[in-house]
Amino acid sequence: MSTEKSIWRKAYEWHEERLPIISFIDHVVGTKYPAPKNLNYWWNFGSLAFVMLAILIVTGIFLAMNYTPHADMAFDSAERIMRDVNYGWVLRYMHSNGASFFFIVVYIHIFRGMYYGSYKAPREVLWWMGLIIMFLMMATAFMGYVLPWGQMSFWGATVITNLFSAIPFVGDNVVAFLWGGFSVDNPTLNRFYSLHYLLPFVIVGVVVLHIWALHIPGSNNPLGIEAAPADKVPFHPYYTSKDTFGIGVLLLVYFAVVFWAPNSMGHPDNYTPANPLVTPPHIVPEWYFLPFYAILRAIPDKLLGVAFFAGSILILFVLPWLDTSRVRSATFRPVFKLFFWVFAAVVVLLGYCGSQPAEGLPLVLSRIGTALYFLHFIVFLPVLGWLETPKPLPTSISEPVMKPAK
Amino acid sequence: MANTVNAHAADAGGETRRDFLLHSTVAVGAVGTAMMAWPLLDSMNPAADTLSLSTTEFRIDGIESGQGITVVWRGKPVFVRHRTAAEIEAAQSVDMSDLPDPQDDASRVTKPEFLILVGICTHLGCIPLGMKQTEPRGDFGGWFCPCHGSHYDTSGRIRRGPAPENLAVPPYEFVSDTTVRVG
């Protein structure tokens, strides 16, 4: 009896012969994907990002069933979701705060990659796919913020679409094309809704490419050295369980905000219906755009401001070549480690400046921050690779822990 | 398959009829796809009904000197300010070399008392403050944009701040002494 295959085993084999999807998943995030055994908790954030994306797509699908994408009705339909639709408030707060947590998780994921040099050869395309995901996230989040059609929705949309008017010669035509009219209006809301529904699925597609590119060299690790087969463990159950713990912690924090501080990352002006004739005295984007917004406002020229704004993201695409050091992990690069934390502090400082009116001290600080941001990539990283003497690398992941203590 | 192709291989260049068919099919397909993309993209441009909402008429006889009104044209605010003699004097006496976007005041008005402008900051599209008595008018007595701090003078010209151009003058005409048509 025990040698006989169970009915489940037979069903599995029958299905595998026809569509080997279960074994495929096992190779992607299961027992057949060997991952370095020394991954720390910073390596949780890829899985956590996937969880947030799933939460956003699911809540978004159900919100769409009660939302009306029309300039006259959008604001009221969002309020109806909050007041009348069963559990509408929890769906909306999960969705709006979910976007914030998606950015928190992804920004940590990106800083993890920068600290441990995960963008370096042979993972440049993996890094690019991640940056494309970040760009799509920004576009999706921006268009989603327009949908409730409050004052911040309207004026945020106006300011950001007007960035394109800085393009020489065709700028005004490009902006009219984006708006479908002469100002942000119903056609704009309609197309933003269409694209806000589409882009998350495009993100899912690029996530597939991101994971595919990850599986060619395999995961980087905190030591940044190649992991020998003996230094790897199967992703399942080792990292599925470690990630599950991380998901539990993430959900605790996320739902604490959803239930007890759901508007803490929003702006009260967005509870005022959009008014095309009154600009709020102080327009601020959502927090995850603030560092880039500070860079935009730090430059006193419109075209140059937009160029630096776009450049602050585009420069990340060439990061693998700007960083001339062949040592990946900051663990073995004491000077780089210092510059990394200065850079992280600069990004936080820029975020603060972006939230303040563009005058006085915040304006001065945002100009210093903008200079440091670009200097980090254009000067510090290339030069550090030549000047810095890295600490000796261990020959294997096991070596440092197997060596007897001195 | 490769053998079949080789059997048909042409003389000098190595080009075959099959290559020609392949390349021309791909070319026609690419052109066809591009032609299909145009209607998709052009559908996003302003539609005929949006374009048709292109003129607005309003009366100016109720606007006292020193005051102004905001009317809506193509979904945008249009500022109409009845300027005082002092404001006109200030606008006309500016040295052109002080202006980031030099324009004579006379070229920006039909009647000097009535300044008519598109009320949208040329930086990033916010609506400058200054139409109400209680609002700040900036350091040059015209308008002040709260978003990124652009100052406009009493002719709506940019004087300081990130905006690259003067407030736009819309196409308009005096239908009568008291009525203006914009658009």
CSV table of N, CA and C in Angstrom, one decimal, chain A residues 167-295:
chain,number,residue,atom,x,y,z
A,167,ILE,N,8.7,71.6,-21.5
A,167,ILE,CA,9.4,71.0,-22.8
A,167,ILE,C,9.4,72.2,-23.8
A,168,PRO,N,10.6,72.5,-24.4
A,168,PRO,CA,10.6,73.5,-25.4
A,168,PRO,C,9.7,73.3,-26.6
A,169,PHE,N,9.1,74.3,-27.1
A,169,PHE,CA,8.3,74.3,-28.3
A,169,PHE,C,6.9,73.6,-28.2
A,170,VAL,N,7.0,72.3,-27.9
A,170,VAL,CA,5.7,71.5,-27.9
A,170,VAL,C,5.1,71.3,-26.5
A,171,GLY,N,5.7,72.0,-25.5
A,171,GLY,CA,5.2,71.8,-24.1
A,171,GLY,C,3.7,72.0,-24.0
A,172,ASP,N,3.2,73.1,-24.5
A,172,ASP,CA,1.7,73.4,-24.3
A,172,ASP,C,0.8,72.4,-25.0
A,173,ASN,N,1.3,71.9,-26.2
A,173,ASN,CA,0.5,70.9,-26.9
A,173,ASN,C,0.5,69.5,-26.1
A,174,VAL,N,1.7,69.2,-25.5
A,174,VAL,CA,1.8,68.0,-24.7
A,174,VAL,C,0.8,68.1,-23.5
A,175,VAL,N,0.8,69.2,-22.9
A,175,VAL,CA,-0.1,69.4,-21.7
A,175,VAL,C,-1.6,69.3,-22.1
A,176,ALA,N,-2.0,69.9,-23.2
A,176,ALA,CA,-3.3,69.8,-23.7
A,176,ALA,C,-3.7,68.3,-24.0
A,177,PHE,N,-2.7,67.6,-24.6
A,177,PHE,CA,-2.9,66.2,-24.9
A,177,PHE,C,-3.1,65.4,-23.6
A,178,LEU,N,-2.3,65.7,-22.5
A,178,LEU,CA,-2.4,65.0,-21.3
A,178,LEU,C,-3.8,65.3,-20.6
A,179,TRP,N,-4.2,66.5,-20.7
A,179,TRP,CA,-5.5,66.9,-20.1
A,179,TRP,C,-6.7,66.5,-20.9
A,180,GLY,N,-6.6,66.5,-22.3
A,180,GLY,CA,-7.7,66.3,-23.1
A,180,GLY,C,-8.6,67.5,-23.1
A,181,GLY,N,-8.0,68.7,-22.9
A,181,GLY,CA,-8.7,69.9,-22.8
A,181,GLY,C,-7.8,71.1,-22.5
A,182,PHE,N,-8.3,72.2,-21.9
A,182,PHE,CA,-7.5,73.3,-21.7
A,182,PHE,C,-7.2,73.5,-20.2
A,183,SER,N,-7.7,72.6,-19.4
A,183,SER,CA,-7.3,72.5,-18.0
A,183,SER,C,-7.6,71.1,-17.5
A,184,VAL,N,-7.2,70.8,-16.3
A,184,VAL,CA,-7.5,69.5,-15.7
A,184,VAL,C,-9.0,69.5,-15.5
A,185,ASP,N,-9.7,68.5,-16.1
A,185,ASP,CA,-11.1,68.5,-16.1
A,185,ASP,C,-11.6,67.1,-16.3
A,186,ASN,N,-12.9,66.9,-16.6
A,186,ASN,CA,-13.4,65.6,-16.7
A,186,ASN,C,-12.7,64.6,-17.6
A,187,PRO,N,-12.3,65.0,-18.8
A,187,PRO,CA,-11.5,64.1,-19.6
A,187,PRO,C,-10.2,63.6,-18.9
A,188,THR,N,-9.6,64.5,-18.1
A,188,THR,CA,-8.4,64.2,-17.4
A,188,THR,C,-8.7,63.1,-16.3
A,189,LEU,N,-9.8,63.3,-15.6
A,189,LEU,CA,-10.1,62.4,-14.6
A,189,LEU,C,-10.4,61.0,-15.2
A,190,ASN,N,-11.1,61.0,-16.3
A,190,ASN,CA,-11.5,59.7,-16.9
A,190,ASN,C,-10.2,58.9,-17.3
A,191,ARG,N,-9.3,59.6,-18.0
A,191,ARG,CA,-8.1,58.9,-18.4
A,191,ARG,C,-7.2,58.4,-17.3
A,192,PHE,N,-7.2,59.3,-16.2
A,192,PHE,CA,-6.4,58.9,-15.1
A,192,PHE,C,-7.0,57.6,-14.4
A,193,TYR,N,-8.3,57.6,-14.4
A,193,TYR,CA,-9.0,56.4,-13.8
A,193,TYR,C,-8.6,55.1,-14.6
A,194,SER,N,-8.7,55.3,-16.0
A,194,SER,CA,-8.4,54.2,-16.8
A,194,SER,C,-7.0,53.7,-16.6
A,195,LEU,N,-6.0,54.6,-16.6
A,195,LEU,CA,-4.6,54.2,-16.4
A,195,LEU,C,-4.3,53.7,-15.0
A,196,HIS,N,-5.0,54.3,-14.0
A,196,HIS,CA,-4.8,53.9,-12.6
A,196,HIS,C,-5.2,52.4,-12.5
A,197,TYR,N,-6.2,52.0,-13.2
A,197,TYR,CA,-6.7,50.6,-13.2
A,197,TYR,C,-5.7,49.7,-13.9
A,198,LEU,N,-5.1,50.3,-15.0
A,198,LEU,CA,-4.3,49.4,-15.9
A,198,LEU,C,-2.9,49.2,-15.3
A,199,LEU,N,-2.2,50.3,-14.8
A,199,LEU,CA,-0.8,50.3,-14.5
A,199,LEU,C,-0.4,49.2,-13.5
A,200,PRO,N,-1.3,49.0,-12.4
A,200,PRO,CA,-0.9,48.0,-11.4
A,200,PRO,C,-0.6,46.6,-12.1
A,201,PHE,N,-1.4,46.3,-13.1
A,201,PHE,CA,-1.2,45.0,-13.8
A,201,PHE,C,0.1,45.1,-14.6
A,202,VAL,N,0.4,46.2,-15.2
A,202,VAL,CA,1.7,46.4,-15.8
A,202,VAL,C,2.8,46.2,-14.8
A,203,ILE,N,2.6,46.7,-13.6
A,203,ILE,CA,3.6,46.5,-12.5
A,203,ILE,C,3.8,45.0,-12.2
A,204,VAL,N,2.7,44.3,-12.2
A,204,VAL,CA,2.8,42.9,-12.0
A,204,VAL,C,3.6,42.2,-13.0
A,205,GLY,N,3.4,42.7,-14.3
A,205,GLY,CA,4.3,42.1,-15.4
A,205,GLY,C,5.7,42.4,-15.2
A,206,VAL,N,6.1,43.6,-14.8
A,206,VAL,CA,7.5,44.0,-14.6
A,206,VAL,C,8.0,43.3,-13.4
A,207,VAL,N,7.2,43.0,-12.4
A,207,VAL,CA,7.6,42.2,-11.2
A,207,VAL,C,8.0,40.8,-11.6
A,208,VAL,N,7.3,40.3,-12.6
A,208,VAL,CA,7.7,38.9,-13.1
A,208,VAL,C,9.1,39.0,-13.7
A,209,LEU,N,9.3,40.1,-14.5
A,209,LEU,CA,10.7,40.3,-15.1
A,209,LEU,C,11.7,40.5,-14.1
A,210,HIS,N,11.4,41.2,-13.0
A,210,HIS,CA,12.3,41.5,-11.9
A,210,HIS,C,12.7,40.2,-11.2
A,211,ILE,N,11.7,39.3,-11.0
A,211,ILE,CA,12.0,38.1,-10.3
A,211,ILE,C,12.8,37.1,-11.3
A,212,TRP,N,12.4,37.2,-12.5
A,212,TRP,CA,13.2,36.4,-13.5
A,212,TRP,C,14.6,36.8,-13.5
A,213,ALA,N,14.9,38.2,-13.6
A,213,ALA,CA,16.2,38.7,-13.6
A,213,ALA,C,17.0,38.3,-12.3
A,214,LEU,N,16.2,38.2,-11.2
A,214,LEU,CA,16.8,37.9,-9.9
A,214,LEU,C,17.3,36.4,-10.0
A,215,HIS,N,16.6,35.6,-10.7
A,215,HIS,CA,16.9,34.1,-10.6
A,215,HIS,C,18.1,33.8,-11.5
A,216,ILE,N,18.5,34.7,-12.4
A,216,ILE,CA,19.7,34.4,-13.2
A,216,ILE,C,20.9,34.3,-12.4
A,217,PRO,N,21.3,35.4,-11.6
A,217,PRO,CA,22.5,35.3,-10.7
A,217,PRO,C,22.1,34.8,-9.3
A,218,GLY,N,20.8,34.8,-9.0
A,218,GLY,CA,20.4,34.5,-7.6
A,218,GLY,C,20.5,35.7,-6.7
A,219,SER,N,20.0,35.6,-5.5
A,219,SER,CA,20.0,36.7,-4.6
A,219,SER,C,21.4,37.1,-4.2
A,220,ASN,N,21.6,38.5,-4.0
A,220,ASN,CA,22.8,39.0,-3.4
A,220,ASN,C,22.7,38.7,-1.9
A,221,ASN,N,23.7,39.0,-1.1
A,221,ASN,CA,23.6,38.7,0.3
A,221,ASN,C,24.4,39.8,1.1
A,222,PRO,N,24.2,39.9,2.4
A,222,PRO,CA,24.9,41.0,3.2
A,222,PRO,C,26.4,41.0,3.0
A,223,LEU,N,27.1,40.0,2.6
A,223,LEU,CA,28.5,40.0,2.5
A,223,LEU,C,28.9,40.5,1.0
A,224,GLY,N,27.9,40.4,0.1
A,224,GLY,CA,28.1,40.8,-1.2
A,224,GLY,C,29.1,40.0,-2.0
A,225,ILE,N,29.4,38.8,-1.5
A,225,ILE,CA,30.3,37.9,-2.3
A,225,ILE,C,29.4,36.8,-2.9
A,226,GLU,N,30.0,36.1,-3.9
A,226,GLU,CA,29.2,35.0,-4.5
A,226,GLU,C,29.0,33.9,-3.5
A,227,ALA,N,27.7,33.4,-3.4
A,227,ALA,CA,27.4,32.3,-2.5
A,227,ALA,C,27.6,31.0,-3.1
A,228,ALA,N,28.5,30.2,-2.5
A,228,ALA,CA,28.7,28.8,-3.0
A,228,ALA,C,27.5,28.0,-2.7
A,229,PRO,N,27.3,26.9,-3.5
A,229,PRO,CA,26.1,26.1,-3.3
A,229,PRO,C,26.0,25.6,-1.8
A,230,ALA,N,27.1,25.3,-1.2
A,230,ALA,CA,27.1,24.8,0.2
A,230,ALA,C,26.6,25.9,1.1
A,231,ASP,N,26.6,27.2,0.7
A,231,ASP,CA,26.2,28.3,1.6
A,231,ASP,C,24.8,28.7,1.3
A,232,LYS,N,24.0,27.9,0.6
A,232,LYS,CA,22.7,28.2,0.2
A,232,LYS,C,21.7,27.3,0.9
A,233,VAL,N,20.5,27.8,1.1
A,233,VAL,CA,19.4,27.0,1.7
A,233,VAL,C,18.2,27.2,0.8
A,234,PRO,N,17.3,26.2,0.7
A,234,PRO,CA,16.1,26.3,-0.1
A,234,PRO,C,15.2,27.5,0.4
A,235,PHE,N,14.7,28.3,-0.6
A,235,PHE,CA,13.9,29.4,-0.3
A,235,PHE,C,12.7,29.0,0.6
A,236,HIS,N,12.1,27.8,0.2
A,236,HIS,CA,11.0,27.3,1.1
A,236,HIS,C,11.6,26.0,1.8
A,237,PRO,N,11.5,25.9,3.1
A,237,PRO,CA,10.7,26.7,4.0
A,237,PRO,C,11.5,27.8,4.7
A,238,TYR,N,12.8,28.0,4.4
A,238,TYR,CA,13.6,28.9,5.2
A,238,TYR,C,13.2,30.3,5.1
A,239,TYR,N,13.1,30.8,3.8
A,239,TYR,CA,12.8,32.2,3.7
A,239,TYR,C,11.3,32.5,3.5
A,240,THR,N,10.5,31.5,3.2
A,240,THR,CA,9.1,31.7,3.2
A,240,THR,C,8.6,31.9,4.7
A,241,SER,N,9.3,31.2,5.6
A,241,SER,CA,8.9,31.4,7.0
A,241,SER,C,9.4,32.7,7.6
A,242,LYS,N,10.7,33.0,7.2
A,242,LYS,CA,11.2,34.3,7.6
A,242,LYS,C,10.4,35.5,7.1
A,243,ASP,N,10.0,35.4,5.8
A,243,ASP,CA,9.2,36.4,5.2
A,243,ASP,C,7.8,36.5,5.8
A,244,THR,N,7.3,35.4,6.2
A,244,THR,CA,6.0,35.4,6.8
A,244,THR,C,6.0,36.1,8.1
A,245,PHE,N,7.1,35.9,8.9
A,245,PHE,CA,7.2,36.7,10.1
A,245,PHE,C,7.2,38.2,9.8
A,246,GLY,N,8.0,38.6,8.8
A,246,GLY,CA,8.1,40.0,8.4
A,246,GLY,C,6.7,40.5,8.0
A,247,ILE,N,6.0,39.7,7.3
A,247,ILE,CA,4.6,40.1,6.8
A,247,ILE,C,3.8,40.4,8.0
A,248,GLY,N,3.9,39.5,9.1
A,248,GLY,CA,3.1,39.8,10.3
A,248,GLY,C,3.4,41.1,10.9
A,249,VAL,N,4.7,41.5,11.0
A,249,VAL,CA,5.1,42.7,11.6
A,249,VAL,C,4.6,43.9,10.7
A,250,LEU,N,4.8,43.8,9.4
A,250,LEU,CA,4.3,44.8,8.5
A,250,LEU,C,2.8,45.0,8.7
A,251,LEU,N,2.0,43.9,8.7
A,251,LEU,CA,0.6,44.1,8.8
A,251,LEU,C,0.2,44.7,10.1
A,252,LEU,N,0.9,44.4,11.2
A,252,LEU,CA,0.6,45.0,12.5
A,252,LEU,C,0.7,46.6,12.4
A,253,VAL,N,1.8,47.0,11.8
A,253,VAL,CA,2.1,48.5,11.7
A,253,VAL,C,1.1,49.1,10.8
A,254,TYR,N,0.9,48.4,9.6
A,254,TYR,CA,0.0,48.9,8.6
A,254,TYR,C,-1.4,49.1,9.1
A,255,PHE,N,-1.9,48.0,9.8
A,255,PHE,CA,-3.3,48.1,10.2
A,255,PHE,C,-3.5,49.1,11.4
A,256,ALA,N,-2.4,49.2,12.2
A,256,ALA,CA,-2.4,50.2,13.3
A,256,ALA,C,-2.7,51.6,12.7
A,257,VAL,N,-2.0,51.9,11.6
A,257,VAL,CA,-2.3,53.2,10.9
A,257,VAL,C,-3.7,53.2,10.3
A,258,VAL,N,-4.0,52.1,9.6
A,258,VAL,CA,-5.4,52.1,8.9
A,258,VAL,C,-6.5,52.4,9.9
A,259,PHE,N,-6.4,51.8,11.1
A,259,PHE,CA,-7.5,51.9,12.1
A,259,PHE,C,-7.4,53.1,13.0
A,260,TRP,N,-6.1,53.6,13.3
A,260,TRP,CA,-6.0,54.6,14.4
A,260,TRP,C,-5.5,55.9,13.9
A,261,ALA,N,-4.9,55.9,12.7
A,261,ALA,CA,-4.3,57.2,12.2
A,261,ALA,C,-4.5,57.2,10.6
A,262,PRO,N,-5.7,56.9,10.1
A,262,PRO,CA,-5.8,56.7,8.7
A,262,PRO,C,-5.5,58.0,7.8
A,263,ASN,N,-5.7,59.1,8.5
A,263,ASN,CA,-5.4,60.4,7.7
A,263,ASN,C,-4.1,61.0,8.0
A,264,SER,N,-3.2,60.3,8.8
A,264,SER,CA,-2.0,60.9,9.2
A,264,SER,C,-1.1,61.3,8.0
A,265,MET,N,-1.2,60.5,6.9
A,265,MET,CA,-0.3,60.7,5.8
A,265,MET,C,-1.0,61.5,4.7
A,266,GLY,N,-2.3,61.9,4.9
A,266,GLY,CA,-3.1,62.6,3.9
A,266,GLY,C,-3.0,64.1,4.2
A,267,HIS,N,-3.8,64.8,3.4
A,267,HIS,CA,-3.8,66.3,3.6
A,267,HIS,C,-5.3,66.7,3.7
A,268,PRO,N,-5.6,67.5,4.8
A,268,PRO,CA,-7.0,67.9,5.0
A,268,PRO,C,-7.7,68.6,3.8
A,269,ASP,N,-6.9,69.3,3.0
A,269,ASP,CA,-7.5,70.0,1.9
A,269,ASP,C,-8.1,69.1,0.9
A,270,ASN,N,-7.8,67.8,0.9
A,270,ASN,CA,-8.4,66.9,0.0
A,270,ASN,C,-9.8,66.5,0.4
A,271,TYR,N,-10.2,66.9,1.5
A,271,TYR,CA,-11.6,66.7,1.9
A,271,TYR,C,-12.5,67.9,1.5
A,272,THR,N,-11.9,68.8,0.7
A,272,THR,CA,-12.6,69.9,0.1
A,272,THR,C,-12.8,69.6,-1.4
A,273,PRO,N,-14.0,69.7,-2.0
A,273,PRO,CA,-14.2,69.3,-3.4
A,273,PRO,C,-13.3,70.2,-4.3
A,274,ALA,N,-12.8,69.6,-5.4
A,274,ALA,CA,-12.0,70.4,-6.3
A,274,ALA,C,-12.6,71.7,-6.8
A,275,ASN,N,-11.9,72.8,-6.8
A,275,ASN,CA,-12.4,74.0,-7.2
A,275,ASN,C,-11.3,74.6,-8.2
A,276,PRO,N,-11.6,74.7,-9.5
A,276,PRO,CA,-10.7,75.1,-10.5
A,276,PRO,C,-10.3,76.6,-10.4
A,277,LEU,N,-11.1,77.4,-9.5
A,277,LEU,CA,-10.8,78.8,-9.5
A,277,LEU,C,-10.1,79.2,-8.2
A,278,VAL,N,-9.8,78.2,-7.3
A,278,VAL,CA,-9.1,78.6,-6.1
A,278,VAL,C,-7.9,77.6,-5.8
A,279,THR,N,-6.7,78.1,-5.8
A,279,THR,CA,-5.6,77.3,-5.5
A,279,THR,C,-5.4,77.3,-4.0
A,280,PRO,N,-5.2,76.1,-3.3
A,280,PRO,CA,-4.9,76.1,-1.9
A,280,PRO,C,-3.6,76.9,-1.7
A,281,PRO,N,-3.5,77.5,-0.5
A,281,PRO,CA,-2.4,78.4,-0.2
A,281,PRO,C,-1.0,77.6,-0.3
A,282,HIS,N,-1.1,76.3,0.1
A,282,HIS,CA,0.2,75.6,0.1
A,282,HIS,C,0.0,74.2,-0.4
A,283,ILE,N,0.4,74.0,-1.7
A,283,ILE,CA,0.2,72.7,-2.3
A,283,ILE,C,1.4,71.8,-1.9
A,284,VAL,N,1.1,70.6,-1.4
A,284,VAL,CA,2.1,69.6,-1.1
A,284,VAL,C,1.7,68.3,-1.7
A,285,PRO,N,2.6,67.6,-2.4
A,285,PRO,CA,2.3,66.2,-2.9
A,285,PRO,C,2.3,65.3,-1.7
A,286,GLU,N,1.9,64.0,-2.0
A,286,GLU,CA,2.0,63.0,-1.0
A,286,GLU,C,3.5,62.8,-0.5
A,287,TRP,N,3.7,62.3,0.7
A,287,TRP,CA,5.0,62.3,1.3
A,287,TRP,C,6.0,61.6,0.4
A,288,TYR,N,5.6,60.6,-0.3
A,288,TYR,CA,6.6,59.8,-1.0
A,288,TYR,C,7.2,60.6,-2.2
A,289,PHE,N,6.6,61.7,-2.6
A,289,PHE,CA,7.2,62.5,-3.7
A,289,PHE,C,8.0,63.7,-3.1
A,290,LEU,N,7.9,63.9,-1.8
A,290,LEU,CA,8.5,65.2,-1.3
A,290,LEU,C,10.0,65.4,-1.6
A,291,PRO,N,10.9,64.4,-1.5
A,291,PRO,CA,12.3,64.7,-1.8
A,291,PRO,C,12.4,65.2,-3.3
A,292,PHE,N,11.7,64.6,-4.2
A,292,PHE,CA,11.8,65.0,-5.6
A,292,PHE,C,11.2,66.3,-5.8
A,293,TYR,N,10.1,66.6,-5.1
A,293,TYR,CA,9.4,67.9,-5.2
A,293,TYR,C,10.4,69.0,-4.7
A,294,ALA,N,11.1,68.7,-3.6
A,294,ALA,CA,12.1,69.7,-3.1
A,294,ALA,C,13.2,70.0,-4.1
A,295,ILE,N,13.6,69.0,-4.9
A,295,ILE,CA,14.6,69.2,-5.9
A,295,ILE,C,14.0,70.1,-7.0
